[in-house]
mmCIF file of C-alpha atoms and ligand atoms in Angstrom:
data_model
loop_
_atom_site.group_PDB
_atom_site.id
_atom_site.type_symbol
_atom_site.label_atom_id
_atom_site.label_comp_id
_atom_site.label_asym_id
_atom_site.label_seq_id
_atom_site.Cartn_x
_atom_site.Cartn_y
_atom_site.Cartn_z
ATOM 1 C CA UNK U 1 -38.961 0.226 -13.257
ATOM 2 C CA UNK U 2 -35.380 -0.873 -12.600
ATOM 3 C CA UNK U 3 -34.164 0.497 -9.258
ATOM 4 C CA UNK U 4 -30.524 1.001 -8.327
ATOM 5 C CA UNK U 5 -28.892 -0.216 -5.139
ATOM 6 C CA UNK U 6 -29.050 3.113 -3.323
ATOM 7 C CA UNK U 7 -26.487 1.962 -0.778
ATOM 8 C CA UNK U 8 -23.850 2.915 -3.349
ATOM 9 C CA UNK U 9 -24.838 6.562 -2.867
ATOM 10 C CA UNK U 10 -23.705 6.316 0.774
ATOM 11 C CA UNK U 11 -20.104 5.592 -0.269
ATOM 12 C CA UNK U 12 -17.778 8.449 0.475
ATOM 13 C CA UNK U 13 -15.803 9.978 -2.397
ATOM 14 C CA UNK U 14 -14.014 7.527 -4.656
ATOM 15 C CA UNK U 15 -12.025 4.516 -3.674
ATOM 16 C CA UNK U 16 -8.849 5.810 -1.977
ATOM 17 C CA UNK U 17 -6.425 4.769 -4.693
ATOM 18 C CA UNK U 18 -8.616 6.161 -7.442
ATOM 19 C CA UNK U 19 -8.487 9.563 -5.714
ATOM 20 C CA UNK U 20 -4.686 9.345 -5.388
ATOM 21 C CA UNK U 21 -4.414 8.481 -9.106
ATOM 22 C CA UNK U 22 -6.660 11.433 -9.955
ATOM 23 C CA UNK U 23 -4.440 13.868 -8.030
ATOM 24 C CA UNK U 24 -1.290 12.440 -9.637
ATOM 25 C CA UNK U 25 -2.787 12.781 -13.139
ATOM 26 C CA UNK U 26 -3.783 16.398 -12.458
ATOM 27 C CA UNK U 27 -0.258 17.206 -11.245
ATOM 28 C CA UNK U 28 1.406 15.344 -14.144
ATOM 29 C CA UNK U 29 -0.544 17.560 -16.538
ATOM 30 C CA UNK U 30 1.393 20.503 -15.038
ATOM 31 C CA UNK U 31 4.713 18.965 -16.189
ATOM 32 C CA UNK U 32 6.502 18.306 -12.895
ATOM 33 C CA UNK U 33 10.236 19.101 -12.815
ATOM 34 C CA UNK U 34 11.358 15.459 -12.329
ATOM 35 C CA UNK U 35 9.851 11.992 -12.526
ATOM 36 C CA UNK U 36 7.297 11.130 -9.847
ATOM 37 C CA UNK U 37 8.270 8.278 -7.508
ATOM 38 C CA UNK U 38 5.292 6.243 -6.313
ATOM 39 C CA UNK U 39 5.667 5.013 -2.751
ATOM 40 C CA UNK U 40 1.894 4.863 -2.346
ATOM 41 C CA UNK U 41 -0.045 1.935 -3.776
ATOM 42 C CA UNK U 42 1.006 -1.418 -2.389
ATOM 43 C CA UNK U 43 1.700 -3.099 -5.710
ATOM 44 C CA UNK U 44 4.795 -5.248 -6.016
ATOM 45 C CA UNK U 45 7.652 -4.288 -8.348
ATOM 46 C CA UNK U 46 9.845 -7.420 -8.472
ATOM 47 C CA UNK U 47 9.052 -9.982 -11.204
ATOM 48 C CA UNK U 48 7.661 -13.446 -10.520
ATOM 49 C CA UNK U 49 10.101 -15.907 -8.888
ATOM 50 C CA UNK U 50 11.860 -18.002 -11.592
ATOM 51 C CA UNK U 51 10.456 -21.261 -10.123
ATOM 52 C CA UNK U 52 6.908 -19.924 -10.690
ATOM 53 C CA UNK U 53 7.701 -18.775 -14.212
ATOM 54 C CA UNK U 54 9.158 -22.195 -15.128
ATOM 55 C CA UNK U 55 6.115 -24.001 -13.677
ATOM 56 C CA UNK U 56 3.758 -21.696 -15.577
ATOM 57 C CA UNK U 57 5.655 -22.319 -18.842
ATOM 58 C CA UNK U 58 5.416 -26.067 -18.354
ATOM 59 C CA UNK U 59 1.688 -25.792 -17.666
ATOM 60 C CA UNK U 60 1.133 -23.674 -20.777
ATOM 61 C CA UNK U 61 2.868 -26.394 -22.812
ATOM 62 C CA UNK U 62 0.511 -28.966 -21.271
ATOM 63 C CA UNK U 63 -2.442 -26.828 -22.314
ATOM 64 C CA UNK U 64 -1.067 -26.769 -25.878
ATOM 65 C CA UNK U 65 -1.199 -30.567 -26.368
ATOM 66 C CA UNK U 66 -4.434 -32.559 -26.797
ATOM 67 C CA UNK U 67 -3.209 -35.328 -24.427
ATOM 68 C CA UNK U 68 -2.486 -32.970 -21.523
ATOM 69 C CA UNK U 69 -4.956 -30.147 -22.180
ATOM 70 C CA UNK U 70 -7.282 -29.284 -19.251
ATOM 71 C CA UNK U 71 -10.599 -27.474 -19.340
ATOM 72 C CA UNK U 72 -12.581 -26.474 -16.251
ATOM 73 C CA UNK U 73 -10.821 -27.519 -13.074
ATOM 74 C CA UNK U 74 -12.331 -27.984 -9.617
ATOM 75 C CA UNK U 75 -13.847 -24.619 -8.574
ATOM 76 C CA UNK U 76 -12.189 -24.807 -5.159
ATOM 77 C CA UNK U 77 -8.730 -25.404 -6.650
ATOM 78 C CA UNK U 78 -6.633 -28.360 -7.794
ATOM 79 C CA UNK U 79 -5.682 -30.858 -5.080
ATOM 80 C CA UNK U 80 -1.961 -30.395 -5.850
ATOM 81 C CA UNK U 81 -2.146 -26.734 -4.773
ATOM 82 C CA UNK U 82 -4.508 -27.174 -1.830
ATOM 83 C CA UNK U 83 -2.353 -29.982 -0.432
ATOM 84 C CA UNK U 84 0.821 -27.911 -0.792
ATOM 85 C CA UNK U 85 -0.857 -24.980 0.988
ATOM 86 C CA UNK U 86 -2.218 -27.101 3.844
ATOM 87 C CA UNK U 87 1.120 -28.844 4.424
ATOM 88 C CA UNK U 88 3.423 -25.828 4.163
ATOM 89 C CA UNK U 89 1.422 -22.837 5.358
ATOM 90 C CA UNK U 90 -0.531 -24.520 8.148
ATOM 91 C CA UNK U 91 0.450 -28.045 9.231
ATOM 92 C CA UNK U 92 4.167 -27.129 9.254
ATOM 93 C CA UNK U 93 3.291 -24.379 11.777
ATOM 94 C CA UNK U 94 1.198 -26.648 13.968
ATOM 95 C CA UNK U 95 -2.091 -25.303 12.591
ATOM 96 C CA UNK U 96 -4.603 -28.085 12.078
ATOM 97 C CA UNK U 97 -5.916 -27.242 8.601
ATOM 98 C CA UNK U 98 -6.735 -29.864 5.946
ATOM 99 C CA UNK U 99 -6.472 -29.443 2.174
ATOM 100 C CA UNK U 100 -10.245 -29.647 1.761
ATOM 101 C CA UNK U 101 -10.686 -26.636 4.057
ATOM 102 C CA UNK U 102 -8.880 -24.441 1.513
ATOM 103 C CA UNK U 103 -10.659 -22.625 -1.317
ATOM 104 C CA UNK U 104 -8.361 -21.313 -4.058
ATOM 105 C CA UNK U 105 -9.533 -18.064 -5.634
ATOM 106 C CA UNK U 106 -8.400 -15.173 -7.804
ATOM 107 C CA UNK U 107 -7.911 -12.711 -4.965
ATOM 108 C CA UNK U 108 -8.145 -11.944 -1.281
ATOM 109 C CA UNK U 109 -9.791 -8.655 -2.175
ATOM 110 C CA UNK U 110 -12.809 -10.353 -3.738
ATOM 111 C CA UNK U 111 -12.914 -13.079 -1.077
ATOM 112 C CA UNK U 112 -12.939 -10.605 1.830
ATOM 113 C CA UNK U 113 -15.688 -8.729 -0.018
ATOM 114 C CA UNK U 114 -17.770 -11.741 -1.083
ATOM 115 C CA UNK U 115 -17.689 -13.676 2.177
ATOM 116 C CA UNK U 116 -20.349 -11.415 3.709
ATOM 117 C CA UNK U 117 -22.949 -13.021 1.443
ATOM 118 C CA UNK U 118 -23.031 -15.807 4.006
ATOM 119 C CA UNK U 119 -24.239 -13.578 6.828
ATOM 120 C CA UNK U 120 -27.550 -11.972 7.756
ATOM 121 C CA UNK U 121 -28.150 -8.293 6.988
ATOM 122 C CA UNK U 122 -28.567 -7.203 10.576
ATOM 123 C CA UNK U 123 -25.320 -8.459 12.132
ATOM 124 C CA UNK U 124 -23.141 -6.096 14.181
ATOM 125 C CA UNK U 125 -19.811 -5.562 12.445
ATOM 126 C CA UNK U 126 -16.572 -4.330 13.996
ATOM 127 C CA UNK U 127 -13.832 -2.846 11.845
ATOM 128 C CA UNK U 128 -10.484 -1.494 12.972
ATOM 129 C CA UNK U 129 -9.674 2.135 12.229
ATOM 130 C CA UNK U 130 -7.412 2.662 10.291
ATOM 131 C CA UNK U 131 -8.580 -0.119 7.987
ATOM 132 C CA UNK U 132 -8.134 -1.634 4.506
ATOM 133 C CA UNK U 133 -11.039 0.251 2.829
ATOM 134 C CA UNK U 134 -12.453 -2.859 1.105
ATOM 135 C CA UNK U 135 -13.911 -4.271 4.354
ATOM 136 C CA UNK U 136 -15.900 -1.106 5.019
ATOM 137 C CA UNK U 137 -16.975 -0.155 1.494
ATOM 138 C CA UNK U 138 -18.273 -3.627 0.669
ATOM 139 C CA UNK U 139 -20.460 -3.630 3.786
ATOM 140 C CA UNK U 140 -21.791 -0.217 2.775
ATOM 141 C CA UNK U 141 -22.605 -1.564 -0.703
ATOM 142 C CA UNK U 142 -24.397 -4.527 0.872
ATOM 143 C CA UNK U 143 -26.599 -2.195 2.921
ATOM 144 C CA UNK U 144 -25.208 -3.194 6.308
ATOM 145 C CA UNK U 145 -24.563 0.406 7.385
ATOM 146 C CA UNK U 146 -26.387 3.683 7.662
ATOM 147 C CA UNK U 147 -25.126 6.855 6.008
ATOM 148 C CA UNK U 148 -21.686 8.324 6.695
ATOM 149 C CA UNK U 149 -21.563 10.941 9.430
ATOM 150 C CA UNK U 150 -18.237 12.756 9.928
ATOM 151 C CA UNK U 151 -16.414 10.102 7.956
ATOM 152 C CA UNK U 152 -17.885 7.116 9.830
ATOM 153 C CA UNK U 153 -20.792 4.918 8.776
ATOM 154 C CA UNK U 154 -23.677 4.602 11.181
ATOM 155 C CA UNK U 155 -24.124 1.043 12.409
ATOM 156 C CA UNK U 156 -20.466 -0.031 12.215
ATOM 157 C CA UNK U 157 -18.462 -0.476 15.411
ATOM 158 C CA UNK U 158 -15.064 1.168 14.919
ATOM 159 C CA UNK U 159 -12.118 -0.131 16.916
ATOM 160 C CA UNK U 160 -9.686 2.749 17.290
ATOM 161 C CA UNK U 161 -6.026 2.074 16.573
ATOM 162 C CA UNK U 162 -3.500 4.474 18.039
ATOM 163 C CA UNK U 163 0.184 4.812 18.863
ATOM 164 C CA UNK U 164 -0.783 3.929 22.464
ATOM 165 C CA UNK U 165 -2.266 0.525 21.579
ATOM 166 C CA UNK U 166 0.353 -0.108 18.889
ATOM 167 C CA UNK U 167 -2.418 -0.108 16.247
ATOM 168 C CA UNK U 168 -3.685 -3.447 17.507
ATOM 169 C CA UNK U 169 -7.401 -2.750 17.983
ATOM 170 C CA UNK U 170 -8.855 -3.220 21.465
ATOM 171 C CA UNK U 171 -11.678 -5.701 22.105
ATOM 172 C CA UNK U 172 -15.055 -4.012 21.546
ATOM 173 C CA UNK U 173 -16.875 -2.660 24.584
ATOM 174 C CA UNK U 174 -20.162 -3.998 23.181
ATOM 175 C CA UNK U 175 -20.962 -7.444 21.737
ATOM 176 C CA UNK U 176 -20.345 -7.709 17.980
ATOM 177 C CA UNK U 177 -20.932 -10.593 15.566
ATOM 178 C CA UNK U 178 -18.330 -10.130 12.828
ATOM 179 C CA UNK U 179 -14.815 -8.789 13.314
ATOM 180 C CA UNK U 180 -12.301 -7.895 10.623
ATOM 181 C CA UNK U 181 -8.655 -8.261 11.626
ATOM 182 C CA UNK U 182 -5.612 -7.852 9.388
ATOM 183 C CA UNK U 183 -2.091 -8.798 10.499
ATOM 184 C CA UNK U 184 0.528 -7.817 9.446
ATOM 185 C CA UNK U 185 -1.643 -4.787 9.045
ATOM 186 C CA UNK U 186 -2.382 -2.707 6.027
ATOM 187 C CA UNK U 187 -1.913 0.250 6.462
ATOM 188 C CA UNK U 188 -0.014 0.432 9.786
ATOM 189 C CA UNK U 189 2.394 -2.489 9.435
ATOM 190 C CA UNK U 190 1.452 -3.570 12.982
ATOM 191 C CA UNK U 191 1.581 -7.232 13.947
ATOM 192 C CA UNK U 192 -0.354 -9.032 16.685
ATOM 193 C CA UNK U 193 1.269 -11.207 19.325
ATOM 194 C CA UNK U 194 0.058 -14.681 20.230
ATOM 195 C CA UNK U 195 -1.484 -13.253 23.432
ATOM 196 C CA UNK U 196 -3.357 -10.546 21.524
ATOM 197 C CA UNK U 197 -4.734 -13.017 18.998
ATOM 198 C CA UNK U 198 -5.685 -15.392 21.809
ATOM 199 C CA UNK U 199 -7.737 -12.596 23.425
ATOM 200 C CA UNK U 200 -9.589 -12.123 20.111
ATOM 201 C CA UNK U 201 -10.271 -15.827 19.676
ATOM 202 C CA UNK U 202 -11.521 -16.065 23.279
ATOM 203 C CA UNK U 203 -13.779 -13.043 22.662
ATOM 204 C CA UNK U 204 -15.193 -14.547 19.473
ATOM 205 C CA UNK U 205 -15.920 -17.893 21.116
ATOM 206 C CA UNK U 206 -17.534 -16.270 24.149
ATOM 207 C CA UNK U 207 -19.782 -14.107 21.935
ATOM 208 C CA UNK U 208 -20.458 -16.664 19.163
ATOM 209 C CA UNK U 209 -18.834 -14.125 16.864
ATOM 210 C CA UNK U 210 -16.715 -14.730 13.770
ATOM 211 C CA UNK U 211 -13.247 -13.323 13.000
ATOM 212 C CA UNK U 212 -12.337 -12.597 9.371
ATOM 213 C CA UNK U 213 -8.542 -12.743 9.515
ATOM 214 C CA UNK U 214 -6.711 -11.211 6.564
ATOM 215 C CA UNK U 215 -3.125 -12.501 6.445
ATOM 216 C CA UNK U 216 -2.232 -11.207 2.973
ATOM 217 C CA UNK U 217 1.164 -9.994 4.312
ATOM 218 C CA UNK U 218 2.010 -13.100 6.361
ATOM 219 C CA UNK U 219 5.171 -13.784 4.356
ATOM 220 C CA UNK U 220 6.771 -10.588 5.704
ATOM 221 C CA UNK U 221 6.814 -11.892 9.283
ATOM 222 C CA UNK U 222 10.417 -12.446 10.385
ATOM 223 C CA UNK U 223 9.982 -12.360 14.161
ATOM 224 C CA UNK U 224 9.614 -16.049 15.138
ATOM 225 C CA UNK U 225 7.314 -15.215 18.062
ATOM 226 C CA UNK U 226 4.591 -13.708 15.832
ATOM 227 C CA UNK U 227 1.901 -16.149 14.608
ATOM 228 C CA UNK U 228 1.500 -16.368 10.819
ATOM 229 C CA UNK U 229 -2.018 -17.746 10.985
ATOM 230 C CA UNK U 230 -4.995 -17.268 13.310
ATOM 231 C CA UNK U 231 -5.205 -21.079 13.250
ATOM 232 C CA UNK U 232 -2.024 -21.251 15.327
ATOM 233 C CA UNK U 233 -4.289 -20.080 18.181
ATOM 234 C CA UNK U 234 -6.231 -22.833 20.017
ATOM 235 C CA UNK U 235 -9.980 -22.571 19.436
ATOM 236 C CA UNK U 236 -9.686 -20.501 16.231
ATOM 237 C CA UNK U 237 -11.039 -23.321 14.063
ATOM 238 C CA UNK U 238 -14.468 -22.689 15.583
ATOM 239 C CA UNK U 239 -14.591 -18.950 15.101
ATOM 240 C CA UNK U 240 -12.297 -17.737 12.300
ATOM 241 C CA UNK U 241 -11.914 -17.607 8.537
ATOM 242 C CA UNK U 242 -8.502 -16.723 7.117
ATOM 243 C CA UNK U 243 -7.678 -14.996 3.842
ATOM 244 C CA UNK U 244 -4.293 -15.408 2.173
ATOM 245 C CA UNK U 245 -2.888 -14.299 -1.137
ATOM 246 C CA UNK U 246 0.068 -15.012 -3.402
ATOM 247 C CA UNK U 247 -0.030 -11.333 -4.444
ATOM 248 C CA UNK U 248 2.484 -9.973 -1.954
ATOM 249 C CA UNK U 249 4.082 -13.316 -1.085
ATOM 250 C CA UNK U 250 5.223 -14.150 -4.604
ATOM 251 C CA UNK U 251 4.453 -11.126 -6.780
ATOM 252 C CA UNK U 252 1.106 -12.444 -8.089
ATOM 253 C CA UNK U 253 -0.718 -9.094 -8.075
ATOM 254 C CA UNK U 254 -1.060 -9.273 -11.866
ATOM 255 C CA UNK U 255 -1.179 -13.083 -12.041
ATOM 256 C CA UNK U 256 -4.022 -13.483 -9.502
ATOM 257 C CA UNK U 257 -4.117 -16.343 -7.037
ATOM 258 C CA UNK U 258 -5.239 -16.393 -3.419
ATOM 259 C CA UNK U 259 -7.072 -18.676 -1.010
ATOM 260 C CA UNK U 260 -9.553 -18.664 1.835
ATOM 261 C CA UNK U 261 -9.479 -21.130 4.715
ATOM 262 C CA UNK U 262 -12.789 -22.161 6.279
ATOM 263 C CA UNK U 263 -12.403 -24.914 8.883
ATOM 264 C CA UNK U 264 -15.198 -27.437 9.007
ATOM 265 C CA UNK U 265 -15.756 -26.588 12.707
ATOM 266 C CA UNK U 266 -16.545 -22.956 11.906
ATOM 267 C CA UNK U 267 -20.218 -22.028 12.416
ATOM 268 C CA UNK U 268 -22.615 -19.117 12.257
ATOM 269 C CA UNK U 269 -26.138 -19.290 13.640
ATOM 270 C CA UNK U 270 -29.739 -19.114 12.419
ATOM 271 C CA UNK U 271 -32.139 -16.560 13.934
ATOM 272 C CA UNK U 272 -33.245 -19.372 16.279
ATOM 273 C CA UNK U 273 -29.655 -19.900 17.399
ATOM 274 C CA UNK U 274 -29.022 -23.170 15.567
ATOM 275 C CA UNK U 275 -25.435 -23.586 14.341
ATOM 276 C CA UNK U 276 -24.818 -23.758 10.590
ATOM 277 C CA UNK U 277 -21.420 -24.819 9.227
ATOM 278 C CA UNK U 278 -19.898 -22.151 6.977
ATOM 279 C CA UNK U 279 -17.695 -24.544 4.962
ATOM 280 C CA UNK U 280 -20.581 -26.111 2.965
ATOM 281 C CA UNK U 281 -22.172 -22.689 2.499
ATOM 282 C CA UNK U 282 -18.998 -21.243 1.001
ATOM 283 C CA UNK U 283 -18.538 -24.396 -1.077
ATOM 284 C CA UNK U 284 -22.040 -23.842 -2.474
ATOM 285 C CA UNK U 285 -21.336 -20.189 -3.157
ATOM 286 C CA UNK U 286 -17.902 -20.815 -4.672
ATOM 287 C CA UNK U 287 -19.069 -23.614 -6.961
ATOM 288 C CA UNK U 288 -22.091 -21.583 -8.066
ATOM 289 C CA UNK U 289 -20.410 -18.238 -8.709
ATOM 290 C CA UNK U 290 -16.764 -19.059 -9.493
ATOM 291 C CA UNK U 291 -15.148 -21.286 -12.096
ATOM 292 C CA UNK U 292 -11.669 -21.638 -10.700
ATOM 293 C CA UNK U 293 -8.226 -20.118 -11.142
ATOM 294 C CA UNK U 294 -6.473 -21.021 -14.396
ATOM 295 C CA UNK U 295 -4.367 -24.184 -14.408
ATOM 296 C CA UNK U 296 -1.037 -22.478 -15.321
ATOM 297 C CA UNK U 297 -1.509 -19.983 -12.485
ATOM 298 C CA UNK U 298 -2.227 -22.739 -9.964
ATOM 299 C CA UNK U 299 0.896 -24.591 -11.102
ATOM 300 C CA UNK U 300 2.873 -21.361 -10.675
ATOM 301 C CA UNK U 301 1.435 -20.962 -7.156
ATOM 302 C CA UNK U 302 2.328 -24.574 -6.324
ATOM 303 C CA UNK U 303 5.940 -23.806 -7.292
ATOM 304 C CA UNK U 304 6.100 -21.255 -4.454
ATOM 305 C CA UNK U 305 6.300 -24.274 -2.116
ATOM 306 C CA UNK U 306 9.172 -26.009 -3.959
ATOM 307 C CA UNK U 307 12.604 -25.660 -2.296
ATOM 308 C CA UNK U 308 13.755 -23.205 -5.019
ATOM 309 C CA UNK U 309 10.456 -21.321 -4.849
ATOM 310 C CA UNK U 310 10.729 -20.934 -1.076
ATOM 311 C CA UNK U 311 14.234 -19.536 -1.347
ATOM 312 C CA UNK U 312 13.346 -17.164 -4.181
ATOM 313 C CA UNK U 313 10.275 -15.860 -2.362
ATOM 314 C CA UNK U 314 12.293 -15.298 0.791
ATOM 315 C CA UNK U 315 14.946 -13.401 -1.159
ATOM 316 C CA UNK U 316 12.345 -11.136 -2.795
ATOM 317 C CA UNK U 317 10.693 -10.373 0.540
ATOM 318 C CA UNK U 318 14.079 -9.754 2.155
ATOM 319 C CA UNK U 319 14.710 -7.229 -0.601
ATOM 320 C CA UNK U 320 11.445 -5.366 0.169
ATOM 321 C CA UNK U 321 12.199 -5.533 3.900
ATOM 322 C CA UNK U 322 15.587 -3.971 3.079
ATOM 323 C CA UNK U 323 13.708 -1.094 1.419
ATOM 324 C CA UNK U 324 11.480 -0.817 4.479
ATOM 325 C CA UNK U 325 14.532 -0.575 6.746
ATOM 326 C CA UNK U 326 15.883 2.321 4.657
ATOM 327 C CA UNK U 327 12.538 4.148 4.936
ATOM 328 C CA UNK U 328 12.344 3.573 8.693
ATOM 329 C CA UNK U 329 15.898 4.781 9.205
ATOM 330 C CA UNK U 330 15.256 7.908 7.134
ATOM 331 C CA UNK U 331 12.122 8.687 9.148
ATOM 332 C CA UNK U 332 14.108 8.274 12.361
ATOM 333 C CA UNK U 333 16.795 10.671 11.107
ATOM 334 C CA UNK U 334 14.092 13.171 10.134
ATOM 335 C CA UNK U 335 12.706 12.977 13.664
ATOM 336 C CA UNK U 336 9.382 11.457 12.561
ATOM 337 C CA UNK U 337 7.978 8.587 14.584
ATOM 338 C CA UNK U 338 7.206 5.533 12.497
ATOM 339 C CA UNK U 339 5.878 2.028 13.110
ATOM 340 C CA UNK U 340 5.733 -1.034 10.851
ATOM 341 C CA UNK U 341 8.281 -1.988 8.221
ATOM 342 C CA UNK U 342 9.875 -4.762 10.279
ATOM 343 C CA UNK U 343 7.468 -7.635 9.666
ATOM 344 C CA UNK U 344 5.549 -5.770 7.005
ATOM 345 C CA UNK U 345 6.126 -3.842 3.757
ATOM 346 C CA UNK U 346 4.350 -0.751 5.134
ATOM 347 C CA UNK U 347 5.760 2.040 7.255
ATOM 348 C CA UNK U 348 3.204 4.186 9.096
ATOM 349 C CA UNK U 349 4.580 7.627 9.773
ATOM 350 C CA UNK U 350 3.217 10.276 12.133
ATOM 351 C CA UNK U 351 3.241 13.617 10.312
ATOM 352 C CA UNK U 352 0.606 15.549 12.277
ATOM 353 C CA UNK U 353 -1.828 17.861 10.527
ATOM 354 C CA UNK U 354 -3.928 16.911 7.512
ATOM 355 C CA UNK U 355 -2.628 13.809 5.779
ATOM 356 C CA UNK U 356 -4.083 14.870 2.385
ATOM 357 C CA UNK U 357 -2.253 18.232 2.751
ATOM 358 C CA UNK U 358 0.941 16.323 3.499
ATOM 359 C CA UNK U 359 0.284 14.087 0.479
ATOM 360 C CA UNK U 360 -0.163 17.142 -1.786
ATOM 361 C CA UNK U 361 2.954 18.784 -0.380
ATOM 362 C CA UNK U 362 5.169 15.731 -0.976
ATOM 363 C CA UNK U 363 3.732 15.354 -4.474
ATOM 364 C CA UNK U 364 4.367 18.985 -5.430
ATOM 365 C CA UNK U 365 7.647 19.619 -3.612
ATOM 366 C CA UNK U 366 9.326 16.198 -3.770
ATOM 367 C CA UNK U 367 7.448 14.494 -6.617
ATOM 368 C CA UNK U 368 7.001 11.574 -4.215
ATOM 369 C CA UNK U 369 3.653 9.813 -3.771
ATOM 370 C CA UNK U 370 2.692 8.381 -0.387
ATOM 371 C CA UNK U 371 -0.725 7.259 0.859
ATOM 372 C CA UNK U 372 -2.585 9.704 3.116
ATOM 373 C CA UNK U 373 -3.565 7.988 6.362
ATOM 374 C CA UNK U 374 -6.999 9.660 6.426
ATOM 375 C CA UNK U 375 -7.940 7.467 3.452
ATOM 376 C CA UNK U 376 -7.907 4.495 5.847
ATOM 377 C CA UNK U 377 -10.224 6.049 8.441
ATOM 378 C CA UNK U 378 -10.486 8.785 11.014
ATOM 379 C CA UNK U 379 -7.672 7.357 13.152
ATOM 380 C CA UNK U 380 -5.376 7.577 10.118
ATOM 381 C CA UNK U 381 -5.517 11.350 10.098
ATOM 382 C CA UNK U 382 -2.086 12.801 10.844
ATOM 383 C CA UNK U 383 -0.304 9.766 9.364
ATOM 384 C CA UNK U 384 1.008 8.649 5.986
ATOM 385 C CA UNK U 385 1.692 5.142 4.740
ATOM 386 C CA UNK U 386 4.926 4.560 2.861
ATOM 387 C CA UNK U 387 5.192 1.341 0.874
ATOM 388 C CA UNK U 388 8.451 -0.609 0.520
ATOM 389 C CA UNK U 389 7.382 -2.085 -2.837
ATOM 390 C CA UNK U 390 9.814 -0.339 -5.164
ATOM 391 C CA UNK U 391 13.281 -0.542 -6.690
ATOM 392 C CA UNK U 392 16.193 0.211 -4.351
ATOM 393 C CA UNK U 393 17.163 3.167 -6.538
ATOM 394 C CA UNK U 394 13.676 4.677 -6.246
ATOM 395 C CA UNK U 395 13.550 4.190 -2.475
ATOM 396 C CA UNK U 396 16.940 5.853 -2.049
ATOM 397 C CA UNK U 397 16.018 8.717 -4.369
ATOM 398 C CA UNK U 398 12.646 9.269 -2.642
ATOM 399 C CA UNK U 399 14.286 9.293 0.790
ATOM 400 C CA UNK U 400 16.952 11.742 -0.459
ATOM 401 C CA UNK U 401 14.213 14.067 -1.725
ATOM 402 C CA UNK U 402 12.334 13.929 1.594
ATOM 403 C CA UNK U 403 15.551 14.588 3.525
ATOM 404 C CA UNK U 404 16.384 17.574 1.274
ATOM 405 C CA UNK U 405 12.889 19.027 1.814
ATOM 406 C CA UNK U 406 13.318 18.679 5.586
ATOM 407 C CA UNK U 407 16.767 20.305 5.445
ATOM 408 C CA UNK U 408 15.357 23.263 3.488
ATOM 409 C CA UNK U 409 12.610 23.913 6.082
HETATM 410 C C1 PLP E 501 -4.993 -6.308 3.541
HETATM 411 C C2 PLP E 501 -5.131 -6.720 2.120
HETATM 412 N N1 PLP E 501 -5.906 -7.761 1.818
HETATM 413 C C3 PLP E 501 -6.073 -8.155 0.543
HETATM 414 C C4 PLP E 501 -5.439 -7.496 -0.497
HETATM 415 C C5 PLP E 501 -5.690 -7.913 -1.911
HETATM 416 O O1 PLP E 501 -5.125 -9.117 -2.219
HETATM 417 P P1 PLP E 501 -5.354 -9.770 -3.676
HETATM 418 O O2 PLP E 501 -4.351 -9.169 -4.599
HETATM 419 O O3 PLP E 501 -5.166 -11.222 -3.427
HETATM 420 O O4 PLP E 501 -6.753 -9.451 -4.112
HETATM 421 C C6 PLP E 501 -4.619 -6.424 -0.229
HETATM 422 C C7 PLP E 501 -3.960 -5.710 -1.333
HETATM 423 O O5 PLP E 501 -3.408 -4.664 -1.241
HETATM 424 C C8 PLP E 501 -4.466 -6.023 1.117
HETATM 425 O O6 PLP E 501 -3.713 -4.972 1.416
#
């Protein structure tokens, strides 16, 4: 008899964004009085940078001619892209990362989910709360948790984020083996200082733990004192894996290209306590289960690092940060406290009360979609996430609608 993976039955409700889409569809069927503005899902709205488009066109032409056609490429990515990443994203910032420590992939979402294949079933896992739901749900699917009780899975160590700690999770009181960190943070927009990241690296080294560092929003950092990579912190090569993506950096959400950095010094341990390097393990996994990102997409990603590409990417991100500033300013005028939005595309707004009720109210009364904080964990209750990924006209219209609702109260 074929048995199902019963861990799936432990998952709570549907994936957050599927539930949001369901509520929007139900409301749309009632013919809302004006178009709905979506400030919820963190998908980009600006087109690909022209330098990336030109590089992709050239690569498509190469694929069209017998002399320059390419079939399967290296599973871990073409050298031209890995070298550009290592030089620009790491070595230029003083982070000692080599091209062969980079694995190009089709998404940080799948990499953050798949990486746990390398670890034993019985490890202790710490996740921040609020949290990007993928880290939690994929561990539930893999059977690393017990059932959910009051919205939290038994067996996970939750690190509570709050206004008091600036949504930078505190070190765990107990010893844990695997720690998920995400900075700039989704959903709170928080960033971690060099001192805070150093405390995490020191903790991981002292406990022989591993940090999974998700830096998908790194390109939004404008404050020069904030590290872009965990590998800017001494000692991180031994105890951290970093995930990056071109999705938010260069508008690749529909194009798909990302990468994972596993330094050769990074180890986990056998049950007997013997160190095992994670780089060859991931290489084995990647080459066995993945056949590489398409050549035109890797050429487009490489173009991000050209002088024109760098300028275009910066301009696009400046545009989103301009949206974020408008949202922050509106929240301030409305008397709502908000964090994020300065080195991040997300603004995390304290609303009080039930965040799903607030979501429904904004949908029905303003025809504006935000993301309810409760969807990111218990500590997200009483908050909403507003995304800066939108046209300027939509951001201004959405903020005008929210202001009008407040004025009518
Ligand atoms: C924190 C975080 N990591 C990863 C991803 C997904 O990145 P990708 O598009 O590369 O799969 C997202 C997307 O929203 C994200 O918010």
